[in-house]
Every structure is written in structure tokens, then in C-alpha cells.
Coordinates of C-alpha atoms (C1' of nucleotides) in Angstrom, one line a residue:
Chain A
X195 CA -52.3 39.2 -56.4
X196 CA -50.7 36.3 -54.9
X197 CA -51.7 32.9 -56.3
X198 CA -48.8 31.5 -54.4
X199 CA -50.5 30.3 -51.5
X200 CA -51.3 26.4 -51.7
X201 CA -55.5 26.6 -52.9
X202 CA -53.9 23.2 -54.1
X203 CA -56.3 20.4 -53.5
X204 CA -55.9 19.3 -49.6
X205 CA -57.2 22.6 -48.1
X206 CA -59.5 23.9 -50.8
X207 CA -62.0 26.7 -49.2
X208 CA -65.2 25.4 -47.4
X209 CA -63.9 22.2 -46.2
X210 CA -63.3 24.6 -42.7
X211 CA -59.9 24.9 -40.8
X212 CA -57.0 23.4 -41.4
X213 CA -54.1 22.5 -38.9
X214 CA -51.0 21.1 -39.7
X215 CA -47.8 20.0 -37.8
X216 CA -44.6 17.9 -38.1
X217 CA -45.2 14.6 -36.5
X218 CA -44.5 14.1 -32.6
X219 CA -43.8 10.5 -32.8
X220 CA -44.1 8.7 -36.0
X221 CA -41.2 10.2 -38.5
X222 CA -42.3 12.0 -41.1
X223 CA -39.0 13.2 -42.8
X224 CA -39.5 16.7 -42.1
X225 CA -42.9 17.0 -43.6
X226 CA -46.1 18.1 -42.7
X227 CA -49.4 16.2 -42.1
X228 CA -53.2 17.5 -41.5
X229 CA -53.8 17.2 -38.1
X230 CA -57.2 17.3 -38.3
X231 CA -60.0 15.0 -39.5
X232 CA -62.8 16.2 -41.9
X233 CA -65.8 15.7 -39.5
X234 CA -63.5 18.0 -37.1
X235 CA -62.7 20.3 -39.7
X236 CA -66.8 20.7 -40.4
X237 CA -67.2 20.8 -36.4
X238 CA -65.4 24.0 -36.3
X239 CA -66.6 25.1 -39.7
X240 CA -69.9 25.9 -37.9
X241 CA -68.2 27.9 -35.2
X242 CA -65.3 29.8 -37.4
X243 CA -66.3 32.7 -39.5
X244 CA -63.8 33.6 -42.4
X245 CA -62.2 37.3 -42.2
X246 CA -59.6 39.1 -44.7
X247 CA -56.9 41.6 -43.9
X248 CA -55.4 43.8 -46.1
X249 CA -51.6 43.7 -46.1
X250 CA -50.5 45.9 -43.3
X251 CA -53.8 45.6 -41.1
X252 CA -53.6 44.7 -37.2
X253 CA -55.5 41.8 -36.5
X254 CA -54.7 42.4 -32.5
X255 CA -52.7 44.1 -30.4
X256 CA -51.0 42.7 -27.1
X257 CA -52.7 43.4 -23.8
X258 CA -56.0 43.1 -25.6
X259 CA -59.0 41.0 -24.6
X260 CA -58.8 37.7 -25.9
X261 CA -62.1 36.9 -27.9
X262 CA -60.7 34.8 -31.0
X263 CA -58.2 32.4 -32.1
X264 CA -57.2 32.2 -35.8
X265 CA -56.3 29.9 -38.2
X266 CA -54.6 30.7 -41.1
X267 CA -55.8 30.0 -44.6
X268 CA -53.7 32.4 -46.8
X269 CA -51.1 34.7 -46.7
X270 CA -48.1 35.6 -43.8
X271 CA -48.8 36.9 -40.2
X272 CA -46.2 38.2 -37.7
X273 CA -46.8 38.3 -34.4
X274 CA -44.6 41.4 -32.4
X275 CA -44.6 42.9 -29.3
X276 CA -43.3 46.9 -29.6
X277 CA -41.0 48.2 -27.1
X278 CA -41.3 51.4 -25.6
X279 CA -39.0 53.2 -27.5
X280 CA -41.1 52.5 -30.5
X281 CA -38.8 49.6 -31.8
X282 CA -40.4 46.0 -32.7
X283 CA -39.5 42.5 -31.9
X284 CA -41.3 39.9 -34.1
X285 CA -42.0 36.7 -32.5
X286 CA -42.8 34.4 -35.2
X287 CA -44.5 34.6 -38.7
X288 CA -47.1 32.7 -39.3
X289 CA -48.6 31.0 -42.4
X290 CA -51.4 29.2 -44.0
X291 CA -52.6 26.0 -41.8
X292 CA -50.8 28.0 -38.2
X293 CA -52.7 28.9 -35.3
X294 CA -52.7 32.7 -33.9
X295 CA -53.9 33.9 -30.6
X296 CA -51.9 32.7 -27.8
X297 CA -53.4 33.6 -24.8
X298 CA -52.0 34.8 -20.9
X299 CA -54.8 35.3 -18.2
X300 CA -57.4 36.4 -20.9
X301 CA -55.3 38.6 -22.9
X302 CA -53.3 38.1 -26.3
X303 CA -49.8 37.3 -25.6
X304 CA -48.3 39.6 -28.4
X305 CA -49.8 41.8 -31.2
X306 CA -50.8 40.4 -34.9
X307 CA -50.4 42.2 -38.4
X308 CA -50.6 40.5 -41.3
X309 CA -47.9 40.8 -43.9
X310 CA -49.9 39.7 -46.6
X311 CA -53.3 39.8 -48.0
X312 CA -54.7 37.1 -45.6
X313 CA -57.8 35.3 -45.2
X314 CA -57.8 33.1 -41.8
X315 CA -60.8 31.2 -39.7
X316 CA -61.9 33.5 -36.5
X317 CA -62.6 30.8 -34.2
X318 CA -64.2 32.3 -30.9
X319 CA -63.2 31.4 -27.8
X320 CA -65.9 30.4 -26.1
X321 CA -66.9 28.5 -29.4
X322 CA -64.1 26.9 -29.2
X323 CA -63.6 26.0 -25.7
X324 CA -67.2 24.2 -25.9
X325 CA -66.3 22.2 -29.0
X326 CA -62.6 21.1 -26.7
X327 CA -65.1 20.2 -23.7
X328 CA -66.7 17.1 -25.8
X329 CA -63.9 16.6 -28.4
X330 CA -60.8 14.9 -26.9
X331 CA -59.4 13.9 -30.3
X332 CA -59.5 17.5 -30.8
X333 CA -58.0 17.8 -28.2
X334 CA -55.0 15.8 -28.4
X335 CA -54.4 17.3 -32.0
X336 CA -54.2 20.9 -30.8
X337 CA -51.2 19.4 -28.5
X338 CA -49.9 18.3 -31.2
X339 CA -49.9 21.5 -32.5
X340 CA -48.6 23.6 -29.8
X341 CA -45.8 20.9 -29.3
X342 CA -44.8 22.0 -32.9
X343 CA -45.3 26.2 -32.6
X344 CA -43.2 25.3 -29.1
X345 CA -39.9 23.6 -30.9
X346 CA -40.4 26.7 -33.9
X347 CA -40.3 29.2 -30.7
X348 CA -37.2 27.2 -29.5
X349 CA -35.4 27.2 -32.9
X350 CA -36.3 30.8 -33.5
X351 CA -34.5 31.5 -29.5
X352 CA -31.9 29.0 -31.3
X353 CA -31.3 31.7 -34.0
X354 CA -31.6 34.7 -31.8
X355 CA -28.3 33.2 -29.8
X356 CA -26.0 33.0 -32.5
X357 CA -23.6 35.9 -32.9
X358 CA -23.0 37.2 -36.0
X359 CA -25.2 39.1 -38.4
X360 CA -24.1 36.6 -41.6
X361 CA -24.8 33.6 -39.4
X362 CA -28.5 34.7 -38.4
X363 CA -29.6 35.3 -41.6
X364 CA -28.0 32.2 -43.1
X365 CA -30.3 30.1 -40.5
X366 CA -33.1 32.0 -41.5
X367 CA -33.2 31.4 -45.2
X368 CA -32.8 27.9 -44.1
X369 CA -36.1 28.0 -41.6
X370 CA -37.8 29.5 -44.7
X371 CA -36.6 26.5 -46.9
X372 CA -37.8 24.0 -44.1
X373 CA -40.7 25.3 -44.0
X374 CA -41.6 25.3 -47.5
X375 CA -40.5 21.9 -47.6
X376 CA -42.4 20.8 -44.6
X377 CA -45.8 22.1 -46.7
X378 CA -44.3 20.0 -49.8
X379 CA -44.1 23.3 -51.7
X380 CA -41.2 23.8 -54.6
X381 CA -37.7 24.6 -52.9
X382 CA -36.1 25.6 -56.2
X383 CA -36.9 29.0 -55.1
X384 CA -37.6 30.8 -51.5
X385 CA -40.3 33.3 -51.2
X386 CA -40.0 36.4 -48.7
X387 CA -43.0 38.1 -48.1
X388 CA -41.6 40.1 -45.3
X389 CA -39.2 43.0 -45.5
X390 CA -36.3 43.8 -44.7
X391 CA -37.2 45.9 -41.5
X392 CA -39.0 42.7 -40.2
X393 CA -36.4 40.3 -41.4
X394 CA -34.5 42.0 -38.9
X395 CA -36.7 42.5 -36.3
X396 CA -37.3 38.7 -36.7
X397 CA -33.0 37.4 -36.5
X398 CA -32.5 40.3 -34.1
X399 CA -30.1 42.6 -36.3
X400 CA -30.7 45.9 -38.1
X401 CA -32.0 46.1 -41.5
X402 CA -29.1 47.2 -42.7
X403 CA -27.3 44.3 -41.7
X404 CA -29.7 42.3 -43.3
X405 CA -29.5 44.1 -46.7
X406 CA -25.1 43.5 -45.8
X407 CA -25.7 40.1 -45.0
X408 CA -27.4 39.0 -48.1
X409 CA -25.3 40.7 -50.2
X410 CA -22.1 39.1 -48.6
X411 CA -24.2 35.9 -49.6
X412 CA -24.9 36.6 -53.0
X413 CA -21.4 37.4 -53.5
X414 CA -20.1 34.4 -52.0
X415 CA -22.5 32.3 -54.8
X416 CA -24.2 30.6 -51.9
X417 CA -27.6 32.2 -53.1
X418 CA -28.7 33.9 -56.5
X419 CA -31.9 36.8 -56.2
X420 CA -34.5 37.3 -58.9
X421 CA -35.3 40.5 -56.9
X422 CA -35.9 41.4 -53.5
X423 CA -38.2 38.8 -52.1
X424 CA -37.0 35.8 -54.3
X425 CA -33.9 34.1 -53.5
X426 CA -32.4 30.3 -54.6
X427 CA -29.7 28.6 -53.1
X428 CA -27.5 27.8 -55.1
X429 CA -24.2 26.0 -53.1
X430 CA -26.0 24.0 -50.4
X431 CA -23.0 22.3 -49.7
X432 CA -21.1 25.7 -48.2
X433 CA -24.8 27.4 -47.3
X434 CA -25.0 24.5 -44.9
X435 CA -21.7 24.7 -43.3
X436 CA -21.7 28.2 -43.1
X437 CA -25.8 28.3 -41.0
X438 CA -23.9 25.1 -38.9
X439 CA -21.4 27.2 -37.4
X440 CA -22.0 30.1 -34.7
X441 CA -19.3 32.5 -35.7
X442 CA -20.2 34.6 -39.2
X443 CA -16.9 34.0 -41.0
Chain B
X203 CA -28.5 19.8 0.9
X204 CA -30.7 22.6 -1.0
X205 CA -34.0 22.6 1.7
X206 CA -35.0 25.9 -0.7
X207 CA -37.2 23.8 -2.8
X208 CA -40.9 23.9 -2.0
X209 CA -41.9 20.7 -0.1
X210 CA -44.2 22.7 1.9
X211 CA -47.8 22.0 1.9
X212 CA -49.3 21.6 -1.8
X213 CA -47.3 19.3 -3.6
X214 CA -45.6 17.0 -0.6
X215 CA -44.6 13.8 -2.0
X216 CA -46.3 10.7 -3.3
X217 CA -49.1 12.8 -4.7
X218 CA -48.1 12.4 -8.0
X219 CA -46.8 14.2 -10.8
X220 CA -47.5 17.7 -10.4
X221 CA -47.7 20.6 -13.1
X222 CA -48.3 24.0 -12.7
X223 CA -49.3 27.3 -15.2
X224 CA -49.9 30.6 -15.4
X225 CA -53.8 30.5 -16.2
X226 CA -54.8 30.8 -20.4
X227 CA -58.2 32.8 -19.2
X228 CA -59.0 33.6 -15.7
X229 CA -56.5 36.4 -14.7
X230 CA -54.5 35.2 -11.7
X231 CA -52.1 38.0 -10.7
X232 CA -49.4 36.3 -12.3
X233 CA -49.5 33.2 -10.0
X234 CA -49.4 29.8 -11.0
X235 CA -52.1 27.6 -10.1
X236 CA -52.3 23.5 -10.1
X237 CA -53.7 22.2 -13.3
X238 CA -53.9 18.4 -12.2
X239 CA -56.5 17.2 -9.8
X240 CA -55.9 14.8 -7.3
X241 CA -57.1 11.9 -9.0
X242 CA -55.2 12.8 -12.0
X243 CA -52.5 13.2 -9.7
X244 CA -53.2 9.7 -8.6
X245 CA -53.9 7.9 -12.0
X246 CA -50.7 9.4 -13.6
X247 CA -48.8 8.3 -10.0
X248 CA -49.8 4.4 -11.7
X249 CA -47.7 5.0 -14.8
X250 CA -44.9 7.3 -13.4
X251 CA -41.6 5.8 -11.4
X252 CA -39.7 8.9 -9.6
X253 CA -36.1 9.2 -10.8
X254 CA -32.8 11.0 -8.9
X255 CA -30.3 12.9 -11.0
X256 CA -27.2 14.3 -9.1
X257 CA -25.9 17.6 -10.3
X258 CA -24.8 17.8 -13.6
X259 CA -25.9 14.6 -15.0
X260 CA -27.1 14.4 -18.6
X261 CA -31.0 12.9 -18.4
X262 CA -31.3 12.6 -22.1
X263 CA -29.9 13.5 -25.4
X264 CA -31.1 15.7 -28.6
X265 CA -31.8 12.9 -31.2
X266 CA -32.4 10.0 -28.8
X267 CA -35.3 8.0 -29.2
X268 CA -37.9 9.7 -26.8
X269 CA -39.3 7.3 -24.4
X270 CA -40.5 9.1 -21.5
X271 CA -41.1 12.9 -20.7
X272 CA -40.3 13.8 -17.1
X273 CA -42.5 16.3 -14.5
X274 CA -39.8 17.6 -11.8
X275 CA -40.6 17.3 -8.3
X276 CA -37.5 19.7 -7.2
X277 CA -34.4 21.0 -8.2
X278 CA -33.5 22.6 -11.8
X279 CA -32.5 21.3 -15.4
X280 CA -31.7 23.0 -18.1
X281 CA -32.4 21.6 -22.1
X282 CA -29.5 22.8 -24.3
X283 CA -28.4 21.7 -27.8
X284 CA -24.4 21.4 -29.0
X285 CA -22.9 23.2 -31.2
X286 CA -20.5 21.7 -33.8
X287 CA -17.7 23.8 -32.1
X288 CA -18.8 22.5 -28.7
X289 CA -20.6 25.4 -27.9
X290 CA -23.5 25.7 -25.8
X291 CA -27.1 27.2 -25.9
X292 CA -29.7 26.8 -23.6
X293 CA -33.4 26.1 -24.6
X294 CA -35.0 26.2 -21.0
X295 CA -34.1 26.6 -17.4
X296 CA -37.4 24.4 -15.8
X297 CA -37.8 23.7 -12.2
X298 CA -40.5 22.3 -10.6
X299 CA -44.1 21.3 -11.8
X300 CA -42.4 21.6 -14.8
X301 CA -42.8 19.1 -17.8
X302 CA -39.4 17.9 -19.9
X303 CA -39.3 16.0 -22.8
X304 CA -40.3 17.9 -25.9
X305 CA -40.5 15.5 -28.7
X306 CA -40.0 15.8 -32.4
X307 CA -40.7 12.6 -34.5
X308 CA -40.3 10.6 -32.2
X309 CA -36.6 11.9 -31.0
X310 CA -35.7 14.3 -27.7
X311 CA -35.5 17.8 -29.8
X312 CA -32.6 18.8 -26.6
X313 CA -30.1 17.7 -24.4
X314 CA -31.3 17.5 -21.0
X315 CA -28.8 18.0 -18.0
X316 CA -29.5 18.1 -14.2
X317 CA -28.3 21.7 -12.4
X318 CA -28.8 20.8 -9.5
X319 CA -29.5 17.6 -7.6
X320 CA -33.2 16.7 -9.0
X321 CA -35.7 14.5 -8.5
X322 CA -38.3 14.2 -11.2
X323 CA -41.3 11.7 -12.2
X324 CA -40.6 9.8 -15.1
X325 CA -43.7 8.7 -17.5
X326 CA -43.1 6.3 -20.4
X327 CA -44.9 7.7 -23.7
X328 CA -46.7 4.5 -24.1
X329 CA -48.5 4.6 -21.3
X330 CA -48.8 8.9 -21.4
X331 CA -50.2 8.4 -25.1
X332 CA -53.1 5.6 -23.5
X333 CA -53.4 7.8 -20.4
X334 CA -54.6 11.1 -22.4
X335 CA -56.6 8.8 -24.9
X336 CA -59.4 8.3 -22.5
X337 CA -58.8 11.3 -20.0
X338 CA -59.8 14.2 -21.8
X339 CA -60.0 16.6 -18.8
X340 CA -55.7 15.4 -18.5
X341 CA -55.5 16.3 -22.0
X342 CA -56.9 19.5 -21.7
X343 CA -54.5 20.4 -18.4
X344 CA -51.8 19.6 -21.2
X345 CA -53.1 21.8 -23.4
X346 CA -52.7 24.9 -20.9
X347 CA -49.0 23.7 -19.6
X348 CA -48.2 24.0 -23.3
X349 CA -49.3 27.2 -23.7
X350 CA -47.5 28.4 -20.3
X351 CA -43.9 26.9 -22.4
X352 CA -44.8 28.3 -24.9
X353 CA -45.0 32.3 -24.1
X354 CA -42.5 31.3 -21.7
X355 CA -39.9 30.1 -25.3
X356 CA -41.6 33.5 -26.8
X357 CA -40.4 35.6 -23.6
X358 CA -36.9 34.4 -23.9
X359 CA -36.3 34.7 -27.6
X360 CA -37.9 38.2 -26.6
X361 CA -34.8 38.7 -24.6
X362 CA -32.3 37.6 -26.9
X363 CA -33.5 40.1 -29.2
X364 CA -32.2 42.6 -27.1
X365 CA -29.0 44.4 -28.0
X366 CA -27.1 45.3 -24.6
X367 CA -25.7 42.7 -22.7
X368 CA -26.8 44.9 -19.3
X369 CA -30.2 45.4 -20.5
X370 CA -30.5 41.0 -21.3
X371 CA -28.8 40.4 -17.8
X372 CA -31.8 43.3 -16.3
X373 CA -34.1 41.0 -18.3
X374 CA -33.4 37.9 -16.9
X375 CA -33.3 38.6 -13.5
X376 CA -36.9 39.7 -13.8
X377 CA -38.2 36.3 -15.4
X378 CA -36.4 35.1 -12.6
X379 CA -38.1 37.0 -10.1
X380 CA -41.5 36.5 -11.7
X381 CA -40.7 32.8 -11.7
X382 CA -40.6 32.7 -7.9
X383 CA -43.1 35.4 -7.8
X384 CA -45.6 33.2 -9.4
X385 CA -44.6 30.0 -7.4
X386 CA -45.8 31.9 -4.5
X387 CA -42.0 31.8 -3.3
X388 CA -40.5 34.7 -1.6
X389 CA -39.2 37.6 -3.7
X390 CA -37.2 38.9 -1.0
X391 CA -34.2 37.4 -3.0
X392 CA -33.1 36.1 -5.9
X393 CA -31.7 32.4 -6.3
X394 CA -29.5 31.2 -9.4
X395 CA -28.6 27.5 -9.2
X396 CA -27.0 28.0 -12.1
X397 CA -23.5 29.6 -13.0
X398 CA -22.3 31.9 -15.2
X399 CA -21.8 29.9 -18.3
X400 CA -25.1 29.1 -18.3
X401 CA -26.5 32.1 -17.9
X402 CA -24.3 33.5 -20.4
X403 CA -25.5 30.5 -23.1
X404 CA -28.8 31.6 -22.1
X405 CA -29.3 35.1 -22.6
X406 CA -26.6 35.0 -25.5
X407 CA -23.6 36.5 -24.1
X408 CA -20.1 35.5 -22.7
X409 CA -19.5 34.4 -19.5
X410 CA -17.1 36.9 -18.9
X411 CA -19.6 39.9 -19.7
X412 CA -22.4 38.2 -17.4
X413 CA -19.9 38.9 -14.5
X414 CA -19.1 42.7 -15.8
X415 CA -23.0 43.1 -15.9
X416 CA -23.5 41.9 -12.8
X417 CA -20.6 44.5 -11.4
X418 CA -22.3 47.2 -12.9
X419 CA -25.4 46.6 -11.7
X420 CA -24.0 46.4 -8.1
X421 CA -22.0 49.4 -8.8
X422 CA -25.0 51.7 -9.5
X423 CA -26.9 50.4 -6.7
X424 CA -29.6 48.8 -8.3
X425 CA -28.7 45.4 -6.6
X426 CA -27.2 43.4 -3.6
X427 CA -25.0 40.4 -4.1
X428 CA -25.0 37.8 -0.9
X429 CA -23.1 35.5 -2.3
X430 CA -22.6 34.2 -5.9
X431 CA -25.8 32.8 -5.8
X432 CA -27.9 35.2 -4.4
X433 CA -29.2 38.4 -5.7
X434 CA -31.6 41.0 -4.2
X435 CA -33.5 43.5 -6.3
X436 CA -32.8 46.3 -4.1
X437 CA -34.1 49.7 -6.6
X438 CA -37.1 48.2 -8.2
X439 CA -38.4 51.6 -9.7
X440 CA -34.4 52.1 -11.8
X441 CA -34.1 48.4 -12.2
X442 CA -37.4 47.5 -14.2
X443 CA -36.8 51.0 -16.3
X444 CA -33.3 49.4 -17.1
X445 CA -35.2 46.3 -17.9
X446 CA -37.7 47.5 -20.5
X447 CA -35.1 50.0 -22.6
X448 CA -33.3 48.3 -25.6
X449 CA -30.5 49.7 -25.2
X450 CA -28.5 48.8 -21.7
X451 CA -26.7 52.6 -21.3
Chain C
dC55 C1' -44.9 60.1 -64.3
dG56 C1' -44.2 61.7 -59.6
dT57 C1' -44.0 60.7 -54.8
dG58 C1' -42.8 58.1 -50.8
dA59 C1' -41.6 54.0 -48.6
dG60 C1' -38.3 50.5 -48.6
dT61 C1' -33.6 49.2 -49.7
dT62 C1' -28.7 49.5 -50.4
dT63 C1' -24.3 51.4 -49.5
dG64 C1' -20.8 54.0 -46.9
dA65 C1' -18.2 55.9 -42.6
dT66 C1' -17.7 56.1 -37.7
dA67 C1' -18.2 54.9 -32.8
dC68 C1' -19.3 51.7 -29.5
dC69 C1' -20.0 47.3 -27.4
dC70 C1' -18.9 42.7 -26.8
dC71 C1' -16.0 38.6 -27.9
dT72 C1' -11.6 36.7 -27.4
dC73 C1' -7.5 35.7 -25.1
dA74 C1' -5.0 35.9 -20.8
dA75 C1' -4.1 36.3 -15.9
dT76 C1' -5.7 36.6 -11.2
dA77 C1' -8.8 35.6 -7.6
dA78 C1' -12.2 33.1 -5.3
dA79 C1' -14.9 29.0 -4.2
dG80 C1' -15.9 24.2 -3.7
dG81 C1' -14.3 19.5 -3.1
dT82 C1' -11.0 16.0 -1.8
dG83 C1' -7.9 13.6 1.0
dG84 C1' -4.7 13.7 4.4
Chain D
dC243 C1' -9.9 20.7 10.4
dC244 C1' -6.7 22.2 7.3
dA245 C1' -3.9 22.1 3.0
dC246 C1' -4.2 21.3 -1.6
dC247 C1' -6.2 21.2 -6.1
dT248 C1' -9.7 21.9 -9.5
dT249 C1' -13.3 24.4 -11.1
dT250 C1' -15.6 28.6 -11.5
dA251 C1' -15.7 33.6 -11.4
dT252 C1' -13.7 38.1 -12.0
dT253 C1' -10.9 41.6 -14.1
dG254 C1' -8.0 43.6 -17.8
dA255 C1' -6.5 44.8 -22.7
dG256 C1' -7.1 44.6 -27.7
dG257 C1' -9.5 43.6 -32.0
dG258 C1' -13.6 42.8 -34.8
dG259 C1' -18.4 43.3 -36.0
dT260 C1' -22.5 45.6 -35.8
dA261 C1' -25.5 49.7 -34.7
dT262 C1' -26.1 54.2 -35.9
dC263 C1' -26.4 58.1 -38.7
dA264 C1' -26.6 59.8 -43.3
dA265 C1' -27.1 59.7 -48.3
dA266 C1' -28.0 57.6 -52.8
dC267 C1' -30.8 54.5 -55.0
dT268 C1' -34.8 51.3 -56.4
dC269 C1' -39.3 50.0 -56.6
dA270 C1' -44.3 50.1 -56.0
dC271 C1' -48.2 52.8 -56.1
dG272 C1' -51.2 56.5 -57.0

DNA sequence: CGTGAGTTTGATACCCCTCAATAAAGGTGG
DNA sequence: CCACCTTTATTGAGGGGTATCAAACTCACG
């Protein structure tokens, strides 16, 4: 369906989960490395078990106990907690080589529905928490981690402040290109598996401003669509000035 | 000056850094609980000098080479980045048992500024870094305050997702509250070291539309200003209904 | 090929930002 | 201790941008 995701040498299936994070302390110039070793990665081979989702499916909802972490190996997850009115607020997506399942007193933090067609490790707690207990390199690479999920949170609260609609999305294409740079994927071309409705519910705008928004941009020639989930920027030079400043001009 | 800071019992002085979460597993009522043991306490205590900031001094900059991460003994910072028009958003209000310092390649991802007078441990990474390499049980605590930041960075992009500015002012009087509520302080009232501005570059609104949110909530009763500082939650059942609709009618 | 969800486009109302002025608070020096 | 000054907070009026509602349209899927 979607051969898109990276089965590209470094994580081929069987070699067990993989983690990966922009560096805390060397430089790395934006990119990603693997965070873990492979006699980690077979460690937690022998406690993960590898579980598919269907585009669409919940994985698990807020307030629920917490039995399992995940780790991504294909596909897009968001993570969203729904108000009461029925509306949804989408925390963060989530991609191959990501961690899912944060945890408060037991229970998940936020609910989990995968976007995609996604395969992931389910790491059990329990499991997991044993394999921490005698593993401090392990350890120290899942702060790693979380140090990296904690700036995305803060650039993703970064977005959320800006004011106008043109703005936000502007910022998010570019979060989308850093990220598919970070993996060392092509940037000729950004891919969108999400919709519209969860664009917005992502930047913190309607869908129909979304829909506005990249139209204003496509008229502007700062980006070019080959249809709705494909976009390439074209003018970087005014793309970037334009995500640099707060108001939407 | 400000005796409202918690020198009482727990953490008195010369104990040593200090952190503090909300726990990942055991349900705790929404307190915090002490993470580092006393010898932990102790052993960081070795590598940790205790530095004074006066009230609105910068502690370090976004982009600066990261040397140290701080643990605040007492009074309140807030990380921020600049805008290129000199704007302001704010990352983080932290207080103390809180950890500063989040690093990205080896540079300060925020500005960090004093709010108040603060006192704070200061730990050099080199030492940190050799410190967690043999001390897994350390590394594990670090693991958990992590987490605590990060729902905490996934609460308040939670709020600036919100559309009202009445309804994000609701909202952030209640982290408030729960913030004193889980130090074990008193909930009786409210206290905001902070002023307008920066609540305003926190929850994503103007200054000048804090202060009419603020009014209205006086005006409909739902709660009591002492002084500019000083809040009381005085209808708990209207307020927290106000705080969990989108919309701030 | 038909159906339905997702997307785009349009018109209106409302809320918040901006700018400006007043008021209050905190800090300093006499 | 008080007067003065600076900073911060409040209040007001007007314009702009986005949410909302509604309808046409496209696309994916059965």
C-alpha cells in the first residue's frame, strides 16, 4: 500500500526495536542517530511482540490502564485527547523509530489511533521495567529519547502560540520537512498522511483554515501540490521568512 | 522577602539537589513524591555548587553552549525563546524540585530567566554525564522527571489549543492550582509570581486580554482577587465546567 | 459506477489583537 | 516617611482574522 516507510537497510524487520533521536550533546546537523545497540535491540526483541493496526484503529484510549509501550516500526500515529464536546486535540504524531505510551500514575496519558497502516513493537511494561532494572545503558538512551519527544512537545507548544492561521501551517510543513530530514529521507517532496481534520486539530485551527491556508500558499508559489497529501516547496527563501515571523501576513 | 517557598521539613537546605514528580505507575492522588534518595541527594551535593539569581536575570541563553543543567531549590524561572520581532513565548514556568537545562546538540534549546529571586543548584554536564554512568538507580529517577516534563509540555500545548482566551485563562489557573496541589502546598489560594505579560506569552494571548479575563471571571463570581498576585478559586463546581469547555462563552 | 467521507470555497458574526490613554503599583532618593 | 518616577496593569474603541454554518466539489472505496 505504502512502500514509503524506510524497510531501507538500518531497521530491516527482526533485528527488534528501533529508537532514534537527535543528539543531546555531540552535533549532529539536525539528523538522526540509532540510539540503541544491537545486543539491546535483541534484549528487547525477546520481550516485544509485533502488532498491526489498520488505518483508523485505536491502539489506546486515555484513562486506560497502562500495560504496554510501543515502538514504532511503520506507518504514522497520533496521539489525542477528546474534549467533552466531542472535539479533538492531537498531541503529537508519531512515526517509525518513536516511542508511544506515556504514562501518569498507571494510566496512558492521551489516547493513540494510528493514521496509517502501522506495525510497532508492544513492549510490556513490566517486561520492560525488568530489562531497565539491569540495563543502565538502556537506560541512559531512553533519556535520550524522552529529552528529544520533550523539545518536539515544546516546538509543537511553540507552534500552538503563534497567531495566525497562515503562520501555523507554514511551521508545520516545515516540522514535517525537519523531520524527514532528520531520518535522512528525500525532501524534494513532503508526505502528509494525515488529514486535513487532524492537520488542524494538530496547529490548533479549523480545517477549513487549513484547506485556506494552503491554498494562500500555493498561490503565493511558496509550495506546489501533486495532490492532497504531497506538497514541495518550492521558494524556501520566502517559505522561511514567512514560518519566522508570528503575524500571518 | 518571599518566605512562601517551601523550606519546611523535606527538602531544608544542604541536602542536595532535590527533584520531584508526579509518579509514572503507582497512583498517588496527584501528589508529587521525592525521586532522589538521600545518598543520591548527597553524591549529586559533590558535583553541584548552589547559585543566586535576583529577579529577572537571564541564567542562560537558547543557542549557548550547554554546560550545566540547574535543579531549583526556591523561587520561579521561566524558559522562553525570542521572536525575530522581539516577541516572547514561554516554554515552561518551573519552580522548585524542578530540573532546567534542556539540551539539544549540545546548545540550551531556551532562554532561561529568573521570575523571582531564585536559588538553584547548578551541575556541570561533565560531571552529570559520569555521575548517571555508574548510578543507574539516578538514571532511572531521570527517567521519571522526564516523563513528569513531558505531559507537563503535552498539558500546556493542550491549552493553547484552546480557542477562548477565558476558557485558556480557566485553564491555567487550574495547572496552577494542581501545581501547588501536588506540592502538598495549600490550595486555599492561588499565587502568580509572574505578571501579565508572561502569562499572556504563555497561554498565547495579549496581555491586555489576560486582564479582561481575569475581570470577567471576578465579575461572574467564580473568583476572588487579593491582590494582583493572588487569586482564590472561590466556585469550584462553575469554574472547572468553564475550564473543560472549548469554547470560553 | 454509486455512495459517502473528506475537502474546498463562500458569507457572516464574533472574538481578540492593536493602538491609545488612564490608573495603579513598586522602587528610588530626598 | 513621603514625593516622584518608572513600570506594570487596566480599560476603551476600532479593525482584522478566524470560527462557524452551509453548499459545491473531489476523491477513495465498495
Amino acid at each position: 500500500m505504502n512502500g514509503r516507510q524506510s524497510d531501507d537497510g538500518n531497521d530491516r524487520p527482526g533485528q527488534g526495536p528501533s529508537v532514534t533521536a537527535r543528539a543531546l550533546w555531540e552535533s549532529s546537523a539536525g539528523k538522526r542517530t540509532q540510539l540503541l545497540s544491537d545486543a539491546e535491540r535483541a534484549r528487547l526483541a525477546v520481550i516485544a511482540s509485533v502488532v498491526r493496526f489498520k488505518a483508523g484503529t485505536k491502539i489506546f484510549g486515555a484513562g486506560e490502564r497502562a500495560d504496554a509501550v510501543y515502538n514504532i516500526i511503520s506507518g504514522a500515529v497520533k496521539t489525542y485527547r477528546t474534549l467533552p464536546d466531542g472535539a479533538e486535540r492531537i498531541a503529537a504524531f508519531l512515526f517509525a523509530d518513536d516511542l508511544l505510551g506515556l504514562v501518569e500514575e498507571g494510566k496512558y496519558m492521551n489516547s493513540a489511533r494510528a493514521v496509517n497502516s502501522v506495525t510497532a513493537y508492544r513492549i510490556p511494561v513490566p517486561a520492560l521495567e525488568a530489562r531497565l532494572k539491569n540495563d543502565p545503558s538502556l537506560e541512559f538512551h531512553v533519556i535520550c529519547k524522552l529529552c528529544h519527544e520533550l523539545r518536539e512537545a515544546q516546538r509543537h507548544a511553540f507552534l500552538l502560540g503563534r497567531r495566525g492561521a497562515l503562520g501555523k501551517i507554514t511551521m508545520f510543513l516545515q516540522m514535517l520537512e525537519q523531520y524527514q530530514s532528520a531520518r535522512g529521507d528525500s525532501v524534494a517532496e513532503l508526505y502528509m498522511p494525515m488529514n486535513r481534520s487532524d492537520i488542524g486539530a494538530y496547529v490548533g485551527i479549523s480545517p477549513e483554515a487549513v484547506s485556506r491556508s494552503f491554498r494562500i500558499l500555493a498561490d503565493r508559489g511558496l509550495v506546489a501540490f501533486r495532490d492532497r497529501r504531497h506538497v514541495k516547496i518550492v521558494a524556501h527563501a520566502g517559505f522561511d521568512k514567512l514560518a519566522s515571523e508570528d503575524n500571518g501576513a
